[in-house]
């Protein structure tokens, strides 16, 4: 279903003890270098299968944001915190919080972009 919406995901094998991901430079390893556990499930004869013990599904942010901004209604809602916010010391949105305001002061190049 996600693929039909243009929101695919990437399967990344993970150590069953959550030590690491078998990703990038570790993509070809069969055992975890931290805990020495097998990457794959074992058969009753104690042989590794090609079925990973644990899989993480990574959903990239960029396609999700692009899809949200395809709709003018959703895009308007996504910019509300910049365009229609009332500064009356009442927290209605995360952008009203001190942490957001401090981030805007620290990184003014992001503060001017309504999509951020």
C-alpha positions in Angstrom: 0.0 0.0 0.0 2.8 2.5 0.9 4.5 1.8 -2.5 1.2 2.7 -4.4 1.2 6.1 -2.6 4.9 6.7 -3.6 6.0 6.2 0.0 8.2 3.2 -0.2 10.5 2.0 2.6 13.9 0.4 2.9 14.3 -2.8 4.9 17.5 -2.8 7.0 18.6 -5.8 9.0 19.3 -5.2 12.7 21.0 -7.2 15.4 18.5 -9.1 17.5 19.9 -7.4 20.6 19.6 -3.9 19.1 23.4 -3.4 19.1 23.6 -2.2 15.5 22.2 -2.1 12.0 23.6 -4.2 9.2 23.8 -1.1 7.0 26.4 0.7 4.8 29.9 -0.7 5.9 28.2 -3.4 7.9 25.8 -4.5 5.2 27.7 -7.7 4.3 28.4 -9.0 7.9 26.7 -12.2 9.0 27.3 -11.7 12.7 27.1 -8.6 15.0 30.6 -7.3 15.8 29.4 -6.2 19.2 27.6 -9.2 20.6 28.6 -11.9 18.1 25.0 -12.9 17.5 24.0 -14.2 14.1 22.3 -11.8 11.8 20.0 -14.6 10.5 17.6 -17.0 12.2 19.0 -20.5 12.8 17.6 -23.8 11.7 17.0 -26.6 14.3 20.3 -28.0 13.1 21.9 -24.7 14.2 22.6 -23.5 10.7 21.9 -19.9 9.6 19.0 -19.3 7.3 18.7 -16.2 5.0 15.8 -14.9 7.2 17.0 -12.0 9.3 16.4 -12.0 13.1 15.2 -8.4 13.1 14.3 -5.9 10.4 13.9 -2.2 10.7 11.8 -0.4 8.1 13.2 3.0 7.2 10.7 5.4 5.7 12.6 8.4 4.2 11.2 11.8 5.3 11.6 13.6 1.9 8.9 11.7 0.0 6.5 12.1 2.9 7.0 15.8 3.0 6.8 16.1 -0.8 3.5 14.3 -0.7 2.1 16.6 2.0 3.1 19.7 0.0 1.4 18.4 -3.1 -2.0 19.4 -1.7 -2.5 23.1 -1.4 -4.8 22.6 1.7 -2.2 20.4 3.5 0.6 22.8 2.5 -1.3 25.7 4.0 -1.8 23.8 7.2 2.0 22.9 7.3 2.9 26.6 7.1 0.4 27.8 9.7 3.0 28.1 12.5 4.8 30.8 10.5 2.0 32.6 8.7 -1.0 32.7 11.1 0.5 32.3 14.6 -0.7 34.7 17.3 2.1 35.6 19.8 0.1 36.0 23.0 2.2 33.7 25.4 -0.3 30.9 25.0 1.2 27.6 23.7 -1.0 26.4 20.9 1.7 24.9 18.8 5.3 23.6 19.3 6.5 26.8 17.6 5.1 28.8 20.6 7.6 27.0 23.0 10.8 28.4 24.2 12.9 25.6 22.6 11.5 26.4 19.1 12.0 30.1 19.7 15.6 29.5 20.8 16.2 27.3 17.7 14.9 30.1 15.5 17.3 32.6 17.2 20.2 30.2 16.9 19.6 29.2 13.2 17.9 32.2 11.6 18.5 30.7 8.1 15.9 28.0 9.0 13.6 30.4 10.8 12.7 32.3 7.6 11.6 29.1 5.8 7.9 28.5 6.5 8.1 24.8 5.7 10.6 24.2 8.6 
